[in-house]
mmCIF file with all atom_site columns, C-alpha atoms in Angstrom:
data_model
loop_
_atom_site.group_PDB
_atom_site.id
_atom_site.type_symbol
_atom_site.label_atom_id
_atom_site.label_alt_id
_atom_site.label_comp_id
_atom_site.label_asym_id
_atom_site.label_entity_id
_atom_site.label_seq_id
_atom_site.pdbx_PDB_ins_code
_atom_site.Cartn_x
_atom_site.Cartn_y
_atom_site.Cartn_z
_atom_site.occupancy
_atom_site.B_iso_or_equiv
_atom_site.pdbx_formal_charge
_atom_site.auth_seq_id
_atom_site.auth_comp_id
_atom_site.auth_asym_id
_atom_site.auth_atom_id
_atom_site.pdbx_PDB_model_num
ATOM 1   C CA . MET R 1 1   ? 9.687   8.378  -7.359 1.00 41.00 ? 205 MET R CA 1
ATOM 2   C CA . ALA R 1 2   ? 11.590  6.820  -4.444 1.00 49.00 ? 206 ALA R CA 1
ATOM 3   C CA . THR R 1 3   ? 12.197  3.086  -4.703 1.00 57.00 ? 207 THR R CA 1
ATOM 4   C CA . LEU R 1 4   ? 10.176  0.980  -2.236 1.00 66.00 ? 208 LEU R CA 1
ATOM 5   C CA . THR R 1 5   ? 12.100  -0.710 0.548  1.00 75.00 ? 209 THR R CA 1
ATOM 6   C CA . LYS R 1 6   ? 11.870  -4.466 0.754  1.00 79.00 ? 210 LYS R CA 1
ATOM 7   C CA . LYS R 1 7   ? 9.706   -4.201 3.919  1.00 76.00 ? 211 LYS R CA 1
ATOM 8   C CA . ARG R 1 8   ? 7.302   -1.789 2.168  1.00 76.00 ? 212 ARG R CA 1
ATOM 9   C CA . LYS R 1 9   ? 7.087   -4.047 -0.872 1.00 79.00 ? 213 LYS R CA 1
ATOM 10  C CA . ALA R 1 10  ? 6.393   -7.037 1.326  1.00 77.00 ? 214 ALA R CA 1
ATOM 11  C CA . ALA R 1 11  ? 3.718   -5.153 3.140  1.00 76.00 ? 215 ALA R CA 1
ATOM 12  C CA . ASN R 1 12  ? 2.144   -3.958 -0.036 1.00 78.00 ? 216 ASN R CA 1
ATOM 13  C CA . ALA R 1 13  ? 1.889   -7.436 -1.283 1.00 80.00 ? 217 ALA R CA 1
ATOM 14  C CA . LYS R 1 14  ? -0.266  -8.571 1.681  1.00 83.00 ? 218 LYS R CA 1
ATOM 15  C CA . PHE R 1 15  ? -3.236  -6.427 0.828  1.00 90.00 ? 219 PHE R CA 1
ATOM 16  C CA . ASP R 1 16  ? -4.932  -4.657 -2.087 1.00 91.00 ? 220 ASP R CA 1
ATOM 17  C CA . ALA R 1 17  ? -4.169  -0.864 -1.839 1.00 88.00 ? 221 ALA R CA 1
ATOM 18  C CA . SER R 1 18  ? -7.000  -0.056 -4.245 1.00 91.00 ? 222 SER R CA 1
ATOM 19  C CA . LYS R 1 19  ? -9.631  -1.769 -2.055 1.00 95.00 ? 223 LYS R CA 1
ATOM 20  C CA . SER R 1 20  ? -11.631 -0.419 0.834  1.00 96.00 ? 224 SER R CA 1
ATOM 21  C CA . TYR R 1 21  ? -11.979 -2.635 3.955  1.00 97.00 ? 225 TYR R CA 1
ATOM 22  C CA . SER R 1 22  ? -14.080 -2.802 7.111  1.00 97.00 ? 226 SER R CA 1
ATOM 23  C CA . VAL R 1 23  ? -12.516 -1.575 10.294 1.00 97.00 ? 227 VAL R CA 1
ATOM 24  C CA . ALA R 1 24  ? -11.950 -5.068 11.528 1.00 97.00 ? 228 ALA R CA 1
ATOM 25  C CA . GLU R 1 25  ? -10.321 -6.213 8.305  1.00 96.00 ? 229 GLU R CA 1
ATOM 26  C CA . ALA R 1 26  ? -8.119  -3.096 8.252  1.00 97.00 ? 230 ALA R CA 1
ATOM 27  C CA . ALA R 1 27  ? -7.029  -3.692 11.797 1.00 96.00 ? 231 ALA R CA 1
ATOM 28  C CA . LYS R 1 28  ? -5.952  -7.287 10.975 1.00 95.00 ? 232 LYS R CA 1
ATOM 29  C CA . ILE R 1 29  ? -4.028  -6.106 7.802  1.00 95.00 ? 233 ILE R CA 1
ATOM 30  C CA . VAL R 1 30  ? -2.217  -3.291 9.716  1.00 95.00 ? 234 VAL R CA 1
ATOM 31  C CA . LYS R 1 31  ? -1.100  -5.820 12.351 1.00 93.00 ? 235 LYS R CA 1
ATOM 32  C CA . ASP R 1 32  ? 0.061   -8.234 9.618  1.00 92.00 ? 236 ASP R CA 1
ATOM 33  C CA . ILE R 1 33  ? 2.071   -5.630 7.686  1.00 90.00 ? 237 ILE R CA 1
ATOM 34  C CA . THR R 1 34  ? 3.675   -3.877 10.702 1.00 89.00 ? 238 THR R CA 1
ATOM 35  C CA . SER R 1 35  ? 7.154   -5.250 11.339 1.00 80.00 ? 239 SER R CA 1
ATOM 36  C CA . THR R 1 36  ? 9.077   -2.925 13.585 1.00 80.00 ? 240 THR R CA 1
ATOM 37  C CA . LYS R 1 37  ? 11.455  -3.525 16.481 1.00 84.00 ? 241 LYS R CA 1
ATOM 38  C CA . PHE R 1 38  ? 9.459   -1.176 18.656 1.00 87.00 ? 242 PHE R CA 1
ATOM 39  C CA . ASP R 1 39  ? 5.716   -1.307 19.447 1.00 91.00 ? 243 ASP R CA 1
ATOM 40  C CA . ALA R 1 40  ? 4.392   0.977  16.710 1.00 92.00 ? 244 ALA R CA 1
ATOM 41  C CA . SER R 1 41  ? 1.425   3.276  17.244 1.00 93.00 ? 245 SER R CA 1
ATOM 42  C CA . VAL R 1 42  ? -1.639  2.596  15.230 1.00 96.00 ? 246 VAL R CA 1
ATOM 43  C CA . ASP R 1 43  ? -3.391  5.702  13.830 1.00 96.00 ? 247 ASP R CA 1
ATOM 44  C CA . LEU R 1 44  ? -6.616  6.656  12.214 1.00 97.00 ? 248 LEU R CA 1
ATOM 45  C CA . ALA R 1 45  ? -6.818  9.510  9.718  1.00 97.00 ? 249 ALA R CA 1
ATOM 46  C CA . ILE R 1 46  ? -10.366 10.678 8.970  1.00 98.00 ? 250 ILE R CA 1
ATOM 47  C CA . ARG R 1 47  ? -10.828 13.177 6.218  1.00 97.00 ? 251 ARG R CA 1
ATOM 48  C CA . LEU R 1 48  ? -14.057 15.168 6.685  1.00 97.00 ? 252 LEU R CA 1
ATOM 49  C CA . GLY R 1 49  ? -16.080 17.271 4.291  1.00 96.00 ? 253 GLY R CA 1
ATOM 50  C CA . VAL R 1 50  ? -15.863 20.395 6.493  1.00 96.00 ? 254 VAL R CA 1
ATOM 51  C CA . ASP R 1 51  ? -14.164 23.742 6.213  1.00 94.00 ? 255 ASP R CA 1
ATOM 52  C CA . PRO R 1 52  ? -12.162 24.131 9.505  1.00 91.00 ? 256 PRO R CA 1
ATOM 53  C CA . ARG R 1 53  ? -11.632 27.874 8.728  1.00 92.00 ? 257 ARG R CA 1
ATOM 54  C CA . LYS R 1 54  ? -15.315 28.359 9.563  1.00 93.00 ? 258 LYS R CA 1
ATOM 55  C CA . ALA R 1 55  ? -15.924 28.265 13.379 1.00 90.00 ? 259 ALA R CA 1
ATOM 56  C CA . ASN R 1 56  ? -19.277 26.537 12.924 1.00 94.00 ? 260 ASN R CA 1
ATOM 57  C CA . GLN R 1 57  ? -17.568 23.602 10.987 1.00 94.00 ? 261 GLN R CA 1
ATOM 58  C CA . MET R 1 58  ? -14.786 23.006 13.495 1.00 92.00 ? 262 MET R CA 1
ATOM 59  C CA . VAL R 1 59  ? -14.810 19.355 14.620 1.00 94.00 ? 263 VAL R CA 1
ATOM 60  C CA . ARG R 1 60  ? -13.160 18.800 17.967 1.00 89.00 ? 264 ARG R CA 1
ATOM 61  C CA . GLY R 1 61  ? -13.820 16.548 20.923 1.00 90.00 ? 265 GLY R CA 1
ATOM 62  C CA . THR R 1 62  ? -12.670 13.883 23.362 1.00 89.00 ? 266 THR R CA 1
ATOM 63  C CA . VAL R 1 63  ? -13.198 10.164 23.399 1.00 92.00 ? 267 VAL R CA 1
ATOM 64  C CA . THR R 1 64  ? -12.261 7.521  25.897 1.00 90.00 ? 268 THR R CA 1
ATOM 65  C CA . LEU R 1 65  ? -10.896 4.481  24.044 1.00 93.00 ? 269 LEU R CA 1
ATOM 66  C CA . PRO R 1 66  ? -12.218 1.277  25.660 1.00 92.00 ? 270 PRO R CA 1
ATOM 67  C CA . HIS R 1 67  ? -8.782  -0.333 25.596 1.00 93.00 ? 271 HIS R CA 1
ATOM 68  C CA . GLY R 1 68  ? -6.676  2.858  26.211 1.00 90.00 ? 272 GLY R CA 1
ATOM 69  C CA . THR R 1 69  ? -3.969  4.070  23.777 1.00 90.00 ? 273 THR R CA 1
ATOM 70  C CA . GLY R 1 70  ? -1.245  1.758  24.953 1.00 91.00 ? 274 GLY R CA 1
ATOM 71  C CA . LYS R 1 71  ? 0.736   4.806  25.858 1.00 85.00 ? 275 LYS R CA 1
ATOM 72  C CA . THR R 1 72  ? 1.566   5.841  29.428 1.00 87.00 ? 276 THR R CA 1
ATOM 73  C CA . MET R 1 73  ? 0.281   9.392  29.688 1.00 89.00 ? 277 MET R CA 1
ATOM 74  C CA . ARG R 1 74  ? 2.368   11.771 31.767 1.00 94.00 ? 278 ARG R CA 1
ATOM 75  C CA . VAL R 1 75  ? -0.146  14.095 33.543 1.00 97.00 ? 279 VAL R CA 1
ATOM 76  C CA . LEU R 1 76  ? 0.619   17.437 35.082 1.00 98.00 ? 280 LEU R CA 1
ATOM 77  C CA . ALA R 1 77  ? -2.030  18.899 37.509 1.00 98.00 ? 281 ALA R CA 1
ATOM 78  C CA . ILE R 1 78  ? -1.536  22.599 37.957 1.00 98.00 ? 282 ILE R CA 1
ATOM 79  C CA . VAL R 1 79  ? -3.730  23.230 41.021 1.00 98.00 ? 283 VAL R CA 1
ATOM 80  C CA . THR R 1 80  ? -4.137  25.023 44.283 1.00 97.00 ? 284 THR R CA 1
ATOM 81  C CA . PRO R 1 81  ? -2.704  23.303 47.433 1.00 98.00 ? 285 PRO R CA 1
ATOM 82  C CA . ASP R 1 82  ? -6.172  22.155 48.567 1.00 97.00 ? 286 ASP R CA 1
ATOM 83  C CA . LYS R 1 83  ? -6.460  20.012 45.352 1.00 97.00 ? 287 LYS R CA 1
ATOM 84  C CA . GLU R 1 84  ? -2.982  18.465 45.419 1.00 97.00 ? 288 GLU R CA 1
ATOM 85  C CA . ALA R 1 85  ? -3.850  15.335 47.392 1.00 98.00 ? 289 ALA R CA 1
ATOM 86  C CA . GLU R 1 86  ? -6.868  14.626 45.019 1.00 97.00 ? 290 GLU R CA 1
ATOM 87  C CA . ALA R 1 87  ? -4.626  14.957 42.018 1.00 97.00 ? 291 ALA R CA 1
ATOM 88  C CA . ARG R 1 88  ? -1.890  12.660 43.485 1.00 97.00 ? 292 ARG R CA 1
ATOM 89  C CA . ALA R 1 89  ? -4.452  10.076 44.510 1.00 97.00 ? 293 ALA R CA 1
ATOM 90  C CA . ALA R 1 90  ? -5.817  9.969  41.007 1.00 96.00 ? 294 ALA R CA 1
ATOM 91  C CA . GLY R 1 91  ? -2.377  9.182  39.648 1.00 96.00 ? 295 GLY R CA 1
ATOM 92  C CA . ALA R 1 92  ? -1.055  12.620 38.414 1.00 97.00 ? 296 ALA R CA 1
ATOM 93  C CA . ASP R 1 93  ? 2.684   12.349 37.612 1.00 97.00 ? 297 ASP R CA 1
ATOM 94  C CA . PHE R 1 94  ? 3.384   15.993 38.469 1.00 98.00 ? 298 PHE R CA 1
ATOM 95  C CA . VAL R 1 95  ? 1.405   18.209 40.911 1.00 98.00 ? 299 VAL R CA 1
ATOM 96  C CA . GLY R 1 96  ? 1.944   21.770 41.927 1.00 97.00 ? 300 GLY R CA 1
ATOM 97  C CA . LEU R 1 97  ? 1.297   25.387 40.984 1.00 97.00 ? 301 LEU R CA 1
ATOM 98  C CA . ASP R 1 98  ? 3.858   28.179 40.664 1.00 96.00 ? 302 ASP R CA 1
ATOM 99  C CA . GLU R 1 99  ? 6.894   26.037 40.410 1.00 97.00 ? 303 GLU R CA 1
ATOM 100 C CA . TYR R 1 100 ? 5.447   24.279 37.330 1.00 97.00 ? 304 TYR R CA 1
ATOM 101 C CA . ILE R 1 101 ? 4.324   27.680 35.824 1.00 96.00 ? 305 ILE R CA 1
ATOM 102 C CA . GLU R 1 102 ? 7.954   28.806 36.149 1.00 96.00 ? 306 GLU R CA 1
ATOM 103 C CA . LYS R 1 103 ? 9.346   25.534 34.733 1.00 96.00 ? 307 LYS R CA 1
ATOM 104 C CA . ILE R 1 104 ? 7.065   25.758 31.645 1.00 96.00 ? 308 ILE R CA 1
ATOM 105 C CA . LYS R 1 105 ? 7.972   29.425 31.168 1.00 95.00 ? 309 LYS R CA 1
ATOM 106 C CA . GLY R 1 106 ? 11.540  28.151 31.009 1.00 94.00 ? 310 GLY R CA 1
ATOM 107 C CA . GLY R 1 107 ? 10.508  25.762 28.185 1.00 93.00 ? 311 GLY R CA 1
ATOM 108 C CA . TRP R 1 108 ? 9.743   22.536 30.156 1.00 95.00 ? 312 TRP R CA 1
ATOM 109 C CA . THR R 1 109 ? 6.908   20.603 28.490 1.00 95.00 ? 313 THR R CA 1
ATOM 110 C CA . ASP R 1 110 ? 7.792   17.008 29.328 1.00 94.00 ? 314 ASP R CA 1
ATOM 111 C CA . VAL R 1 111 ? 4.186   15.927 29.749 1.00 96.00 ? 315 VAL R CA 1
ATOM 112 C CA . ASP R 1 112 ? 1.288   14.594 27.550 1.00 92.00 ? 316 ASP R CA 1
ATOM 113 C CA . VAL R 1 113 ? -1.640  16.267 29.322 1.00 94.00 ? 317 VAL R CA 1
ATOM 114 C CA . ILE R 1 114 ? -2.059  19.270 31.550 1.00 97.00 ? 318 ILE R CA 1
ATOM 115 C CA . ILE R 1 115 ? -5.042  19.545 33.860 1.00 97.00 ? 319 ILE R CA 1
ATOM 116 C CA . THR R 1 116 ? -5.965  22.707 35.824 1.00 98.00 ? 320 THR R CA 1
ATOM 117 C CA . MET R 1 117 ? -8.889  24.514 37.435 1.00 97.00 ? 321 MET R CA 1
ATOM 118 C CA . PRO R 1 118 ? -10.826 27.636 36.491 1.00 97.00 ? 322 PRO R CA 1
ATOM 119 C CA . SER R 1 119 ? -9.234  29.773 39.270 1.00 97.00 ? 323 SER R CA 1
ATOM 120 C CA . VAL R 1 120 ? -5.793  29.019 37.961 1.00 96.00 ? 324 VAL R CA 1
ATOM 121 C CA . MET R 1 121 ? -6.448  29.417 34.264 1.00 95.00 ? 325 MET R CA 1
ATOM 122 C CA . GLY R 1 122 ? -5.271  33.066 34.368 1.00 94.00 ? 326 GLY R CA 1
ATOM 123 C CA . LYS R 1 123 ? -1.797  31.970 35.143 1.00 95.00 ? 327 LYS R CA 1
ATOM 124 C CA . VAL R 1 124 ? -1.905  28.967 32.881 1.00 96.00 ? 328 VAL R CA 1
ATOM 125 C CA . GLY R 1 125 ? -3.355  31.116 29.988 1.00 93.00 ? 329 GLY R CA 1
ATOM 126 C CA . ALA R 1 126 ? -0.245  33.235 30.004 1.00 95.00 ? 330 ALA R CA 1
ATOM 127 C CA . LEU R 1 127 ? 1.746   30.177 28.946 1.00 96.00 ? 331 LEU R CA 1
ATOM 128 C CA . GLY R 1 128 ? -0.092  30.004 25.591 1.00 93.00 ? 332 GLY R CA 1
ATOM 129 C CA . ARG R 1 129 ? 3.093   30.672 23.509 1.00 93.00 ? 333 ARG R CA 1
ATOM 130 C CA . VAL R 1 130 ? 4.708   27.536 24.980 1.00 95.00 ? 334 VAL R CA 1
ATOM 131 C CA . LEU R 1 131 ? 1.712   25.293 25.405 1.00 95.00 ? 335 LEU R CA 1
ATOM 132 C CA . GLY R 1 132 ? -0.368  26.219 22.357 1.00 91.00 ? 336 GLY R CA 1
ATOM 133 C CA . PRO R 1 133 ? 1.911   24.938 19.543 1.00 90.00 ? 337 PRO R CA 1
ATOM 134 C CA . ARG R 1 134 ? 2.354   21.610 21.524 1.00 91.00 ? 338 ARG R CA 1
ATOM 135 C CA . GLY R 1 135 ? -1.367  21.113 21.924 1.00 88.00 ? 339 GLY R CA 1
ATOM 136 C CA . LEU R 1 136 ? -0.985  21.128 25.745 1.00 94.00 ? 340 LEU R CA 1
ATOM 137 C CA . MET R 1 137 ? -3.246  24.161 26.582 1.00 94.00 ? 341 MET R CA 1
ATOM 138 C CA . PRO R 1 138 ? -5.943  23.020 28.963 1.00 95.00 ? 342 PRO R CA 1
ATOM 139 C CA . ASN R 1 139 ? -9.514  23.686 27.725 1.00 92.00 ? 343 ASN R CA 1
ATOM 140 C CA . PRO R 1 140 ? -12.888 23.390 29.387 1.00 92.00 ? 344 PRO R CA 1
ATOM 141 C CA . LYS R 1 141 ? -14.276 21.751 26.276 1.00 85.00 ? 345 LYS R CA 1
ATOM 142 C CA . THR R 1 142 ? -11.937 18.843 26.652 1.00 85.00 ? 346 THR R CA 1
ATOM 143 C CA . GLY R 1 143 ? -12.456 18.462 30.401 1.00 90.00 ? 347 GLY R CA 1
ATOM 144 C CA . THR R 1 144 ? -8.981  19.657 31.292 1.00 94.00 ? 348 THR R CA 1
ATOM 145 C CA . VAL R 1 145 ? -10.166 22.848 33.103 1.00 96.00 ? 349 VAL R CA 1
ATOM 146 C CA . THR R 1 146 ? -12.340 21.604 35.771 1.00 97.00 ? 350 THR R CA 1
ATOM 147 C CA . MET R 1 147 ? -12.959 21.523 39.561 1.00 97.00 ? 351 MET R CA 1
ATOM 148 C CA . ASP R 1 148 ? -13.163 17.645 39.326 1.00 97.00 ? 352 ASP R CA 1
ATOM 149 C CA . ILE R 1 149 ? -9.400  17.199 39.204 1.00 97.00 ? 353 ILE R CA 1
ATOM 150 C CA . GLY R 1 150 ? -9.557  13.563 40.251 1.00 97.00 ? 354 GLY R CA 1
ATOM 151 C CA . LYS R 1 151 ? -11.834 12.500 37.505 1.00 95.00 ? 355 LYS R CA 1
ATOM 152 C CA . ALA R 1 152 ? -9.897  14.442 34.823 1.00 95.00 ? 356 ALA R CA 1
ATOM 153 C CA . VAL R 1 153 ? -6.670  12.864 35.892 1.00 95.00 ? 357 VAL R CA 1
ATOM 154 C CA . THR R 1 154 ? -8.239  9.300  35.957 1.00 93.00 ? 358 THR R CA 1
ATOM 155 C CA . ASP R 1 155 ? -9.803  9.941  32.502 1.00 91.00 ? 359 ASP R CA 1
ATOM 156 C CA . SER R 1 156 ? -6.489  11.091 31.002 1.00 90.00 ? 360 SER R CA 1
ATOM 157 C CA . LYS R 1 157 ? -4.604  8.108  32.477 1.00 90.00 ? 361 LYS R CA 1
ATOM 158 C CA . GLY R 1 158 ? -7.348  5.766  31.305 1.00 86.00 ? 362 GLY R CA 1
ATOM 159 C CA . GLY R 1 159 ? -7.255  6.264  27.565 1.00 85.00 ? 363 GLY R CA 1
ATOM 160 C CA . LYS R 1 160 ? -9.108  9.616  27.101 1.00 89.00 ? 364 LYS R CA 1
ATOM 161 C CA . ILE R 1 161 ? -7.841  11.402 24.013 1.00 88.00 ? 365 ILE R CA 1
ATOM 162 C CA . ASP R 1 162 ? -8.549  14.836 22.477 1.00 86.00 ? 366 ASP R CA 1
ATOM 163 C CA . PHE R 1 163 ? -8.853  15.214 18.767 1.00 92.00 ? 367 PHE R CA 1
ATOM 164 C CA . LYS R 1 164 ? -9.550  18.101 16.393 1.00 90.00 ? 368 LYS R CA 1
ATOM 165 C CA . VAL R 1 165 ? -9.754  18.533 12.618 1.00 94.00 ? 369 VAL R CA 1
ATOM 166 C CA . ASP R 1 166 ? -6.675  20.139 11.159 1.00 93.00 ? 370 ASP R CA 1
ATOM 167 C CA . LYS R 1 167 ? -6.319  22.858 8.487  1.00 93.00 ? 371 LYS R CA 1
ATOM 168 C CA . ALA R 1 168 ? -6.733  20.214 5.714  1.00 95.00 ? 372 ALA R CA 1
ATOM 169 C CA . GLY R 1 169 ? -9.928  18.835 7.295  1.00 96.00 ? 373 GLY R CA 1
ATOM 170 C CA . ILE R 1 170 ? -8.345  15.678 8.644  1.00 97.00 ? 374 ILE R CA 1
ATOM 171 C CA . ILE R 1 171 ? -8.585  14.270 12.138 1.00 97.00 ? 375 ILE R CA 1
ATOM 172 C CA . HIS R 1 172 ? -5.421  12.276 13.135 1.00 95.00 ? 376 HIS R CA 1
ATOM 173 C CA . ALA R 1 173 ? -5.655  10.155 16.346 1.00 95.00 ? 377 ALA R CA 1
ATOM 174 C CA . GLY R 1 174 ? -3.826  7.163  17.813 1.00 94.00 ? 378 GLY R CA 1
ATOM 175 C CA . VAL R 1 175 ? -6.098  4.282  18.528 1.00 96.00 ? 379 VAL R CA 1
ATOM 176 C CA . GLY R 1 176 ? -3.692  1.852  20.085 1.00 95.00 ? 380 GLY R CA 1
ATOM 177 C CA . LYS R 1 177 ? -0.417  -0.086 19.527 1.00 94.00 ? 381 LYS R CA 1
ATOM 178 C CA . ALA R 1 178 ? 0.559   -2.790 17.022 1.00 94.00 ? 382 ALA R CA 1
ATOM 179 C CA . SER R 1 179 ? 0.798   -5.143 20.001 1.00 94.00 ? 383 SER R CA 1
ATOM 180 C CA . PHE R 1 180 ? -2.973  -4.874 20.655 1.00 95.00 ? 384 PHE R CA 1
ATOM 181 C CA . ASP R 1 181 ? -5.099  -7.633 19.239 1.00 95.00 ? 385 ASP R CA 1
ATOM 182 C CA . ALA R 1 182 ? -7.088  -6.791 16.131 1.00 96.00 ? 386 ALA R CA 1
ATOM 183 C CA . ALA R 1 183 ? -10.416 -6.834 18.116 1.00 97.00 ? 387 ALA R CA 1
ATOM 184 C CA . LYS R 1 184 ? -9.162  -4.168 20.512 1.00 96.00 ? 388 LYS R CA 1
ATOM 185 C CA . LEU R 1 185 ? -7.872  -1.962 17.747 1.00 97.00 ? 389 LEU R CA 1
ATOM 186 C CA . THR R 1 186 ? -11.249 -2.400 16.026 1.00 97.00 ? 390 THR R CA 1
ATOM 187 C CA . GLU R 1 187 ? -13.175 -1.406 19.080 1.00 97.00 ? 391 GLU R CA 1
ATOM 188 C CA . ASN R 1 188 ? -10.976 1.662  19.738 1.00 97.00 ? 392 ASN R CA 1
ATOM 189 C CA . ALA R 1 189 ? -11.255 2.783  16.075 1.00 97.00 ? 393 ALA R CA 1
ATOM 190 C CA . ASN R 1 190 ? -15.038 2.335  16.058 1.00 97.00 ? 394 ASN R CA 1
ATOM 191 C CA . GLU R 1 191 ? -15.420 4.313  19.238 1.00 96.00 ? 395 GLU R CA 1
ATOM 192 C CA . LEU R 1 192 ? -13.521 7.262  17.724 1.00 97.00 ? 396 LEU R CA 1
ATOM 193 C CA . LEU R 1 193 ? -15.407 7.031  14.430 1.00 98.00 ? 397 LEU R CA 1
ATOM 194 C CA . GLN R 1 194 ? -18.740 6.924  16.195 1.00 97.00 ? 398 GLN R CA 1
ATOM 195 C CA . THR R 1 195 ? -17.799 9.993  18.260 1.00 96.00 ? 399 THR R CA 1
ATOM 196 C CA . VAL R 1 196 ? -16.711 11.911 15.204 1.00 97.00 ? 400 VAL R CA 1
ATOM 197 C CA . LEU R 1 197 ? -20.062 11.052 13.478 1.00 96.00 ? 401 LEU R CA 1
ATOM 198 C CA . LYS R 1 198 ? -22.008 12.519 16.458 1.00 96.00 ? 402 LYS R CA 1
ATOM 199 C CA . LEU R 1 199 ? -20.067 15.728 16.139 1.00 95.00 ? 403 LEU R CA 1
ATOM 200 C CA . LYS R 1 200 ? -21.121 16.435 12.534 1.00 95.00 ? 404 LYS R CA 1
ATOM 201 C CA . PRO R 1 201 ? -21.713 20.191 12.225 1.00 95.00 ? 405 PRO R CA 1
ATOM 202 C CA . SER R 1 202 ? -25.236 21.047 11.091 1.00 93.00 ? 406 SER R CA 1
ATOM 203 C CA . SER R 1 203 ? -23.665 23.535 8.647  1.00 92.00 ? 407 SER R CA 1
ATOM 204 C CA . ALA R 1 204 ? -21.486 20.862 6.905  1.00 89.00 ? 408 ALA R CA 1
ATOM 205 C CA . LYS R 1 205 ? -22.962 19.980 3.534  1.00 88.00 ? 409 LYS R CA 1
ATOM 206 C CA . GLY R 1 206 ? -22.453 17.006 1.325  1.00 91.00 ? 410 GLY R CA 1
ATOM 207 C CA . THR R 1 207 ? -20.377 13.985 2.370  1.00 94.00 ? 411 THR R CA 1
ATOM 208 C CA . TYR R 1 208 ? -19.260 14.203 5.858  1.00 96.00 ? 412 TYR R CA 1
ATOM 209 C CA . VAL R 1 209 ? -16.764 11.331 6.086  1.00 97.00 ? 413 VAL R CA 1
ATOM 210 C CA . LYS R 1 210 ? -14.758 11.439 2.828  1.00 97.00 ? 414 LYS R CA 1
ATOM 211 C CA . SER R 1 211 ? -12.016 8.914  3.644  1.00 97.00 ? 415 SER R CA 1
ATOM 212 C CA . ILE R 1 212 ? -10.678 6.819  6.513  1.00 98.00 ? 416 ILE R CA 1
ATOM 213 C CA . THR R 1 213 ? -7.112  5.357  6.609  1.00 97.00 ? 417 THR R CA 1
ATOM 214 C CA . LEU R 1 214 ? -5.766  3.056  9.301  1.00 97.00 ? 418 LEU R CA 1
ATOM 215 C CA . SER R 1 215 ? -1.948  2.638  9.480  1.00 96.00 ? 419 SER R CA 1
ATOM 216 C CA . SER R 1 216 ? 0.850   2.094  11.970 1.00 95.00 ? 420 SER R CA 1
ATOM 217 C CA . THR R 1 217 ? 3.920   4.257  12.441 1.00 89.00 ? 421 THR R CA 1
ATOM 218 C CA . MET R 1 218 ? 5.896   2.561  9.579  1.00 81.00 ? 422 MET R CA 1
ATOM 219 C CA . SER R 1 219 ? 3.207   0.798  7.580  1.00 88.00 ? 423 SER R CA 1
ATOM 220 C CA . PRO R 1 220 ? 1.372   1.923  4.446  1.00 91.00 ? 424 PRO R CA 1
ATOM 221 C CA . GLY R 1 221 ? -2.157  3.134  5.018  1.00 94.00 ? 425 GLY R CA 1
ATOM 222 C CA . VAL R 1 222 ? -5.183  0.716  4.732  1.00 96.00 ? 426 VAL R CA 1
ATOM 223 C CA . THR R 1 223 ? -8.344  2.286  3.290  1.00 96.00 ? 427 THR R CA 1
ATOM 224 C CA . VAL R 1 224 ? -11.519 1.818  5.440  1.00 97.00 ? 428 VAL R CA 1
ATOM 225 C CA . ASP R 1 225 ? -14.785 2.058  3.473  1.00 97.00 ? 429 ASP R CA 1
ATOM 226 C CA . PRO R 1 226 ? -16.179 5.463  4.464  1.00 96.00 ? 430 PRO R CA 1
ATOM 227 C CA . LYS R 1 227 ? -19.734 4.434  3.296  1.00 93.00 ? 431 LYS R CA 1
ATOM 228 C CA . LEU R 1 228 ? -19.903 2.260  6.457  1.00 92.00 ? 432 LEU R CA 1
ATOM 229 C CA . PHE R 1 229 ? -19.946 5.527  8.427  1.00 88.00 ? 433 PHE R CA 1
ATOM 230 C CA . SER R 1 230 ? -22.124 7.782  6.262  1.00 73.00 ? 434 SER R CA 1
#
């Protein structure tokens, strides 16, 4: 087993790794044990009692975090000329159509969210090989294929995140930065957890929320009591 670094030992000494905490307690601990020179992301890992290979047990959705993610989202709007002004007014970083389709074909993906409209989806859909693996493919279910381009851009800029359960049955999502105060991290984490609870598939049997862990980029994980969300 690898030897623990001094930082990790010091972090481990500040909380009981065998205990489960409330979200508010976990947020305070994660802030306390994060000592990085950069503003680390704070992430939630929620292990669910679902089988993601079954279509009727796929858990995915969007949530708008009350305090945003702390990350500046770079938004590309691939839209027809009549929608360009609306996208720019809402704060899109990149706006256009064919020139961005060509750039992406060439491998450019220097954005966090891509928003488009139904009439353009044929062109965007052809970029699946580039966008799919990076999680950038627009999807009507997440509100990124829409005629309401302005709202979609504003939402993405204002802390709306997409999440989906991975092959191992775990949802990983960022809920803020280590510089956030503990109350803001708590509210963001609770918002995500409540959204995940509402998405429980009717076909999922047994315990739905199996484990919850809050951590920052470099910190050990702090266990949140899943019974608080059962």
